[in-house]
GROMACS .gro file of C-alpha atoms in nm:
model
  253
    1LYS     CA    1  -0.642  -2.692   1.787
    2TYR     CA    2  -0.325  -2.834   1.632
    3LYS     CA    3  -0.018  -2.612   1.622
    4ALA     CA    4   0.327  -2.688   1.480
    5GLY     CA    5   0.511  -2.894   1.739
    6GLY     CA    6   0.209  -3.071   1.884
    7PHE     CA    7  -0.131  -3.010   2.037
    8LYS     CA    8  -0.177  -2.710   2.262
    9LEU     CA    9  -0.395  -2.741   2.569
   10LEU     CA   10  -0.665  -2.477   2.561
   11LYS     CA   11  -0.901  -2.355   2.827
   12PRO     CA   12  -1.258  -2.479   2.771
   13LEU     CA   13  -1.360  -2.370   2.424
   14SER     CA   14  -1.698  -2.238   2.534
   15THR     CA   15  -1.530  -1.997   2.776
   16GLU     CA   16  -1.267  -1.891   2.522
   17PHE     CA   17  -1.521  -1.842   2.246
   18ASP     CA   18  -1.764  -1.652   2.468
   19LYS     CA   19  -1.492  -1.410   2.575
   20ALA     CA   20  -1.371  -1.366   2.218
   21PHE     CA   21  -1.720  -1.302   2.082
   22ASN     CA   22  -1.805  -1.061   2.363
   23ASN     CA   23  -1.492  -0.861   2.279
   24LEU     CA   24  -1.578  -0.873   1.909
   25GLN     CA   25  -1.924  -0.736   1.975
   26ALA     CA   26  -1.789  -0.465   2.205
   27GLN     CA   27  -1.528  -0.355   1.949
   28THR     CA   28  -1.766  -0.348   1.652
   29GLY     CA   29  -2.095  -0.249   1.812
   30ALA     CA   30  -2.264  -0.536   1.627
   31THR     CA   31  -2.625  -0.624   1.708
   32ALA     CA   32  -2.723  -0.967   1.830
   33GLU     CA   33  -2.838  -1.053   1.477
   34GLU     CA   34  -2.513  -0.927   1.321
   35MET     CA   35  -2.313  -1.127   1.575
   36LYS     CA   36  -2.451  -1.453   1.438
   37GLU     CA   37  -2.277  -1.383   1.107
   38LEU     CA   38  -1.961  -1.252   1.274
   39GLU     CA   39  -1.934  -1.557   1.500
   40GLU     CA   40  -1.971  -1.792   1.204
   41SER     CA   41  -1.705  -1.601   1.008
   42ALA     CA   42  -1.465  -1.601   1.303
   43LYS     CA   43  -1.512  -1.975   1.350
   44ASN     CA   44  -1.437  -2.035   0.982
   45VAL     CA   45  -1.112  -1.838   1.009
   46TYR     CA   46  -1.018  -2.027   1.325
   47LYS     CA   47  -1.096  -2.365   1.165
   48ALA     CA   48  -0.857  -2.274   0.883
   49ASN     CA   49  -0.583  -2.278   1.151
   50LEU     CA   50  -0.524  -1.903   1.130
   51GLY     CA   51  -0.461  -1.695   1.440
   52GLU     CA   52  -0.313  -1.795   1.775
   53SER     CA   53  -0.653  -1.835   1.938
   54MET     CA   54  -1.016  -1.750   1.885
   55GLU     CA   55  -0.953  -1.429   2.078
   56ASP     CA   56  -0.674  -1.341   1.834
   57VAL     CA   57  -0.906  -1.410   1.539
   58ALA     CA   58  -1.186  -1.205   1.691
   59ASN     CA   59  -0.958  -0.910   1.768
   60SER     CA   60  -0.818  -0.920   1.413
   61MET     CA   61  -1.166  -0.937   1.264
   62ALA     CA   62  -1.269  -0.636   1.474
   63LEU     CA   63  -0.971  -0.436   1.343
   64VAL     CA   64  -1.059  -0.526   0.984
   65LYS     CA   65  -1.424  -0.434   1.029
   66GLN     CA   66  -1.337  -0.103   1.196
   67GLN     CA   67  -1.106  -0.006   0.909
   68THR     CA   68  -1.311  -0.134   0.613
   69ASN     CA   69  -1.670  -0.177   0.735
   70LEU     CA   70  -1.682  -0.503   0.538
   71THR     CA   71  -1.931  -0.777   0.626
   72GLY     CA   72  -1.998  -1.141   0.552
   73LYS     CA   73  -1.763  -1.343   0.333
   74GLU     CA   74  -1.557  -1.037   0.239
   75LEU     CA   75  -1.483  -0.965   0.604
   76GLU     CA   76  -1.394  -1.329   0.662
   77ASP     CA   77  -1.161  -1.340   0.360
   78VAL     CA   78  -0.984  -1.015   0.446
   79THR     CA   79  -0.932  -1.124   0.807
   80SER     CA   80  -0.784  -1.451   0.679
   81ASN     CA   81  -0.553  -1.260   0.444
   82ALA     CA   82  -0.446  -1.024   0.721
   83LEU     CA   83  -0.356  -1.311   0.955
   84LEU     CA   84  -0.180  -1.500   0.677
   85MET     CA   85   0.018  -1.185   0.589
   86ARG     CA   86   0.117  -1.146   0.953
   87ASP     CA   87   0.233  -1.506   0.982
   88THR     CA   88   0.419  -1.499   0.650
   89PHE     CA   89   0.578  -1.153   0.638
   90GLY     CA   90   0.541  -1.018   0.991
   91PHE     CA   91   0.302  -0.737   0.895
   92GLU     CA   92   0.077  -0.666   1.192
   93VAL     CA   93  -0.294  -0.682   1.115
   94ASN     CA   94  -0.357  -0.314   1.191
   95GLU     CA   95  -0.065  -0.214   0.965
   96SER     CA   96  -0.160  -0.424   0.666
   97ILE     CA   97  -0.530  -0.345   0.682
   98ARG     CA   98  -0.458   0.029   0.685
   99ALA     CA   99  -0.243  -0.016   0.376
  100VAL     CA  100  -0.509  -0.231   0.208
  101ASN     CA  101  -0.781   0.018   0.294
  102SER     CA  102  -0.571   0.300   0.150
  103MET     CA  103  -0.525   0.108  -0.175
  104MET     CA  104  -0.896   0.026  -0.194
  105ASN     CA  105  -0.988   0.391  -0.149
  106GLN     CA  106  -0.724   0.538  -0.380
  107PHE     CA  107  -0.721   0.283  -0.662
  108GLY     CA  108  -1.067   0.128  -0.641
  109ILE     CA  109  -0.934  -0.228  -0.615
  110SER     CA  110  -1.054  -0.515  -0.398
  111ALA     CA  111  -0.894  -0.605  -0.067
  112ASP     CA  112  -0.793  -0.941  -0.212
  113ASP     CA  113  -0.609  -0.774  -0.501
  114ALA     CA  114  -0.443  -0.532  -0.260
  115TYR     CA  115  -0.313  -0.816  -0.044
  116LYS     CA  116  -0.184  -1.000  -0.352
  117LEU     CA  117   0.014  -0.693  -0.459
  118ILE     CA  118   0.155  -0.646  -0.109
  119ALA     CA  119   0.260  -1.012  -0.094
  120GLN     CA  120   0.429  -0.988  -0.434
  121GLY     CA  121   0.602  -0.667  -0.328
  122ALA     CA  122   0.731  -0.827  -0.009
  123GLN     CA  123   0.851  -1.131  -0.204
  124ASN     CA  124   1.045  -0.893  -0.432
  125GLY     CA  125   1.221  -0.734  -0.136
  126LEU     CA  126   1.030  -0.405  -0.117
  127ASN     CA  127   1.006  -0.435   0.261
  128GLN     CA  128   1.381  -0.461   0.310
  129ASN     CA  129   1.375  -0.155   0.537
  130GLY     CA  130   1.054  -0.255   0.713
  131ASP     CA  131   0.863   0.045   0.577
  132LEU     CA  132   0.652  -0.095   0.293
  133MET     CA  133   0.324  -0.052   0.483
  134ASP     CA  134   0.410   0.309   0.567
  135VAL     CA  135   0.502   0.379   0.203
  136ILE     CA  136   0.170   0.242   0.081
  137ASN     CA  137  -0.024   0.444   0.338
  138GLU     CA  138   0.158   0.768   0.268
  139TYR     CA  139   0.205   0.756  -0.107
  140SER     CA  140  -0.090   0.567  -0.256
  141THR     CA  141  -0.270   0.896  -0.301
  142GLN     CA  142   0.036   1.046  -0.472
  143PHE     CA  143   0.059   0.764  -0.727
  144ALA     CA  144  -0.316   0.780  -0.787
  145ASP     CA  145  -0.303   1.158  -0.836
  146ALA     CA  146  -0.025   1.111  -1.092
  147GLY     CA  147  -0.255   0.880  -1.290
  148TYR     CA  148  -0.110   0.544  -1.189
  149SER     CA  149  -0.285   0.225  -1.079
  150ALA     CA  150  -0.199   0.012  -0.777
  151GLU     CA  151  -0.016  -0.232  -1.003
  152ASP     CA  152   0.173   0.059  -1.161
  153MET     CA  153   0.277   0.176  -0.816
  154PHE     CA  154   0.428  -0.159  -0.723
  155ASN     CA  155   0.594  -0.197  -1.062
  156MET     CA  156   0.749   0.149  -1.027
  157LEU     CA  157   0.870   0.077  -0.673
  158ASN     CA  158   1.014  -0.252  -0.789
  159ASN     CA  159   1.185  -0.093  -1.091
  160GLY     CA  160   1.336   0.175  -0.870
  161ALA     CA  161   1.462  -0.085  -0.625
  162GLU     CA  162   1.617  -0.283  -0.911
  163ALA     CA  163   1.790   0.037  -1.024
  164GLY     CA  164   1.973   0.038  -0.692
  165THR     CA  165   1.751   0.254  -0.472
  166TRP     CA  166   1.802   0.165  -0.108
  167SER     CA  167   1.474   0.315   0.014
  168VAL     CA  168   1.128   0.266  -0.139
  169ASP     CA  169   1.016   0.557   0.078
  170LYS     CA  170   1.230   0.790  -0.130
  171LEU     CA  171   1.073   0.652  -0.448
  172GLY     CA  172   0.731   0.744  -0.312
  173ASP     CA  173   0.862   1.081  -0.204
  174ALA     CA  174   0.986   1.143  -0.560
  175ILE     CA  175   0.629   1.107  -0.689
  176LYS     CA  176   0.505   1.337  -0.414
  177GLU     CA  177   0.757   1.612  -0.492
  178TYR     CA  178   0.688   1.578  -0.864
  179ASN     CA  179   0.312   1.610  -0.805
  180ILE     CA  180   0.360   1.924  -0.598
  181ARG     CA  181   0.582   2.094  -0.857
  182MET     CA  182   0.349   2.005  -1.142
  183SER     CA  183   0.046   2.129  -0.950
  184ASP     CA  184   0.178   2.458  -0.812
  185GLY     CA  185   0.358   2.573  -1.128
  186THR     CA  186   0.711   2.534  -0.988
  187ALA     CA  187   0.805   2.304  -1.277
  188SER     CA  188   0.669   2.528  -1.554
  189GLU     CA  189   0.989   2.718  -1.634
  190ALA     CA  190   1.190   2.396  -1.653
  191LEU     CA  191   0.928   2.242  -1.882
  192THR     CA  192   0.959   2.538  -2.115
  193GLN     CA  193   1.337   2.505  -2.117
  194LEU     CA  194   1.291   2.143  -2.220
  195GLY     CA  195   1.104   2.265  -2.526
  196LEU     CA  196   0.764   2.157  -2.398
  197ASN     CA  197   0.446   2.362  -2.384
  198ALA     CA  198   0.424   2.405  -2.007
  199ASP     CA  199   0.054   2.496  -2.002
  200GLU     CA  200  -0.037   2.202  -2.223
  201VAL     CA  201   0.171   1.950  -2.030
  202THR     CA  202   0.049   2.062  -1.688
  203ALA     CA  203  -0.311   2.059  -1.811
  204LYS     CA  204  -0.269   1.701  -1.932
  205PHE     CA  205  -0.112   1.607  -1.602
  206GLY     CA  206  -0.400   1.767  -1.413
  207LYS     CA  207  -0.654   1.543  -1.588
  208GLY     CA  208  -0.507   1.238  -1.418
  209GLY     CA  209  -0.523   0.883  -1.548
  210ALA     CA  210  -0.373   0.803  -1.888
  211SER     CA  211  -0.346   1.173  -1.968
  212ALA     CA  212  -0.121   1.233  -1.665
  213GLN     CA  213   0.091   0.932  -1.757
  214GLU     CA  214   0.138   1.067  -2.110
  215ALA     CA  215   0.245   1.403  -1.969
  216THR     CA  216   0.498   1.237  -1.742
  217ALA     CA  217   0.633   1.019  -2.023
  218SER     CA  218   0.688   1.328  -2.242
  219ILE     CA  219   0.878   1.498  -1.959
  220ILE     CA  220   1.101   1.197  -1.896
  221GLU     CA  221   1.182   1.162  -2.266
  222ALA     CA  222   1.263   1.534  -2.289
  223LEU     CA  223   1.494   1.507  -1.989
  224LYS     CA  224   1.671   1.207  -2.139
  225GLY     CA  225   1.731   1.416  -2.451
  226VAL     CA  226   1.929   1.685  -2.265
  227GLU     CA  227   2.291   1.604  -2.347
  228ASP     CA  228   2.458   1.842  -2.103
  229GLU     CA  229   2.477   1.659  -1.770
  230GLN     CA  230   2.473   1.972  -1.553
  231GLU     CA  231   2.177   2.118  -1.739
  232ARG     CA  232   1.990   1.787  -1.717
  233TYR     CA  233   2.058   1.772  -1.343
  234LYS     CA  234   1.933   2.129  -1.294
  235LEU     CA  235   1.613   2.073  -1.491
  236GLY     CA  236   1.551   1.734  -1.332
  237GLN     CA  237   1.576   1.883  -0.986
  238GLU     CA  238   1.344   2.170  -1.074
  239ILE     CA  239   1.081   1.926  -1.196
  240MET     CA  240   1.131   1.629  -0.965
  241GLY     CA  241   1.267   1.801  -0.656
  242THR     CA  242   1.540   1.690  -0.419
  243MET     CA  243   1.472   1.323  -0.490
  244TRP     CA  244   1.640   1.369  -0.829
  245GLU     CA  245   1.962   1.422  -0.635
  246ASP     CA  246   1.894   1.163  -0.365
  247LEU     CA  247   1.790   0.882  -0.599
  248GLY     CA  248   1.982   0.957  -0.913
  249GLU     CA  249   1.826   1.000  -1.255
  250GLU     CA  250   1.823   0.631  -1.347
  251ALA     CA  251   1.611   0.544  -1.043
  252VAL     CA  252   1.377   0.834  -1.115
  253TYR     CA  253   1.339   0.723  -1.478
   0.00000   0.00000   0.00000
């Protein structure tokens, strides 16, 4: 198999492949019939010059299957994406597939779309602190609960980063704190002080989807309309939590 810098001497392929496929079967519990498909998929990934060895490909495929339970062409494609993501951005296969699986479960998107969004996010510098995978894993559910899509989540993280936020983790945490305060009634008094109908706004938020987004937009606009800086800070913190202070209102907006 050709690698950058020349050809690498490999141990006999039959021995390498047999060991790799035995490990793949042991890690996935695949039947002899299922292994025929898995072996073919692993060979296709290997032929595409992905992975350090067939054993590396097989181990990566096992991780993907364990996390997603995908089969056939989907499993092959996701394994290829995971290895490509590792080689391009340094995301380990187990890290990226957990993030992808979280996005699939929370937002109902395909693994391919999830990997595209992660790649775009990394290209835009969202992994500057090395925590993008952790942020996706921890906060996908928070963005989904607030009515946002996977694309919305990355756009919001990117906008916050462009506003000068040094940590995308704090941007995710802002959504989490906001969700908690909207759900447990902590934000209700502040909503009333903003001139909003607290029961109506929280009910809209609780419906999720577009309704939740509308509720959030009305809150942000009401906060922007508070002229007194100290009062705006107080209300923002009551609704958004400590992240209002940590991030600053522009990043939260």
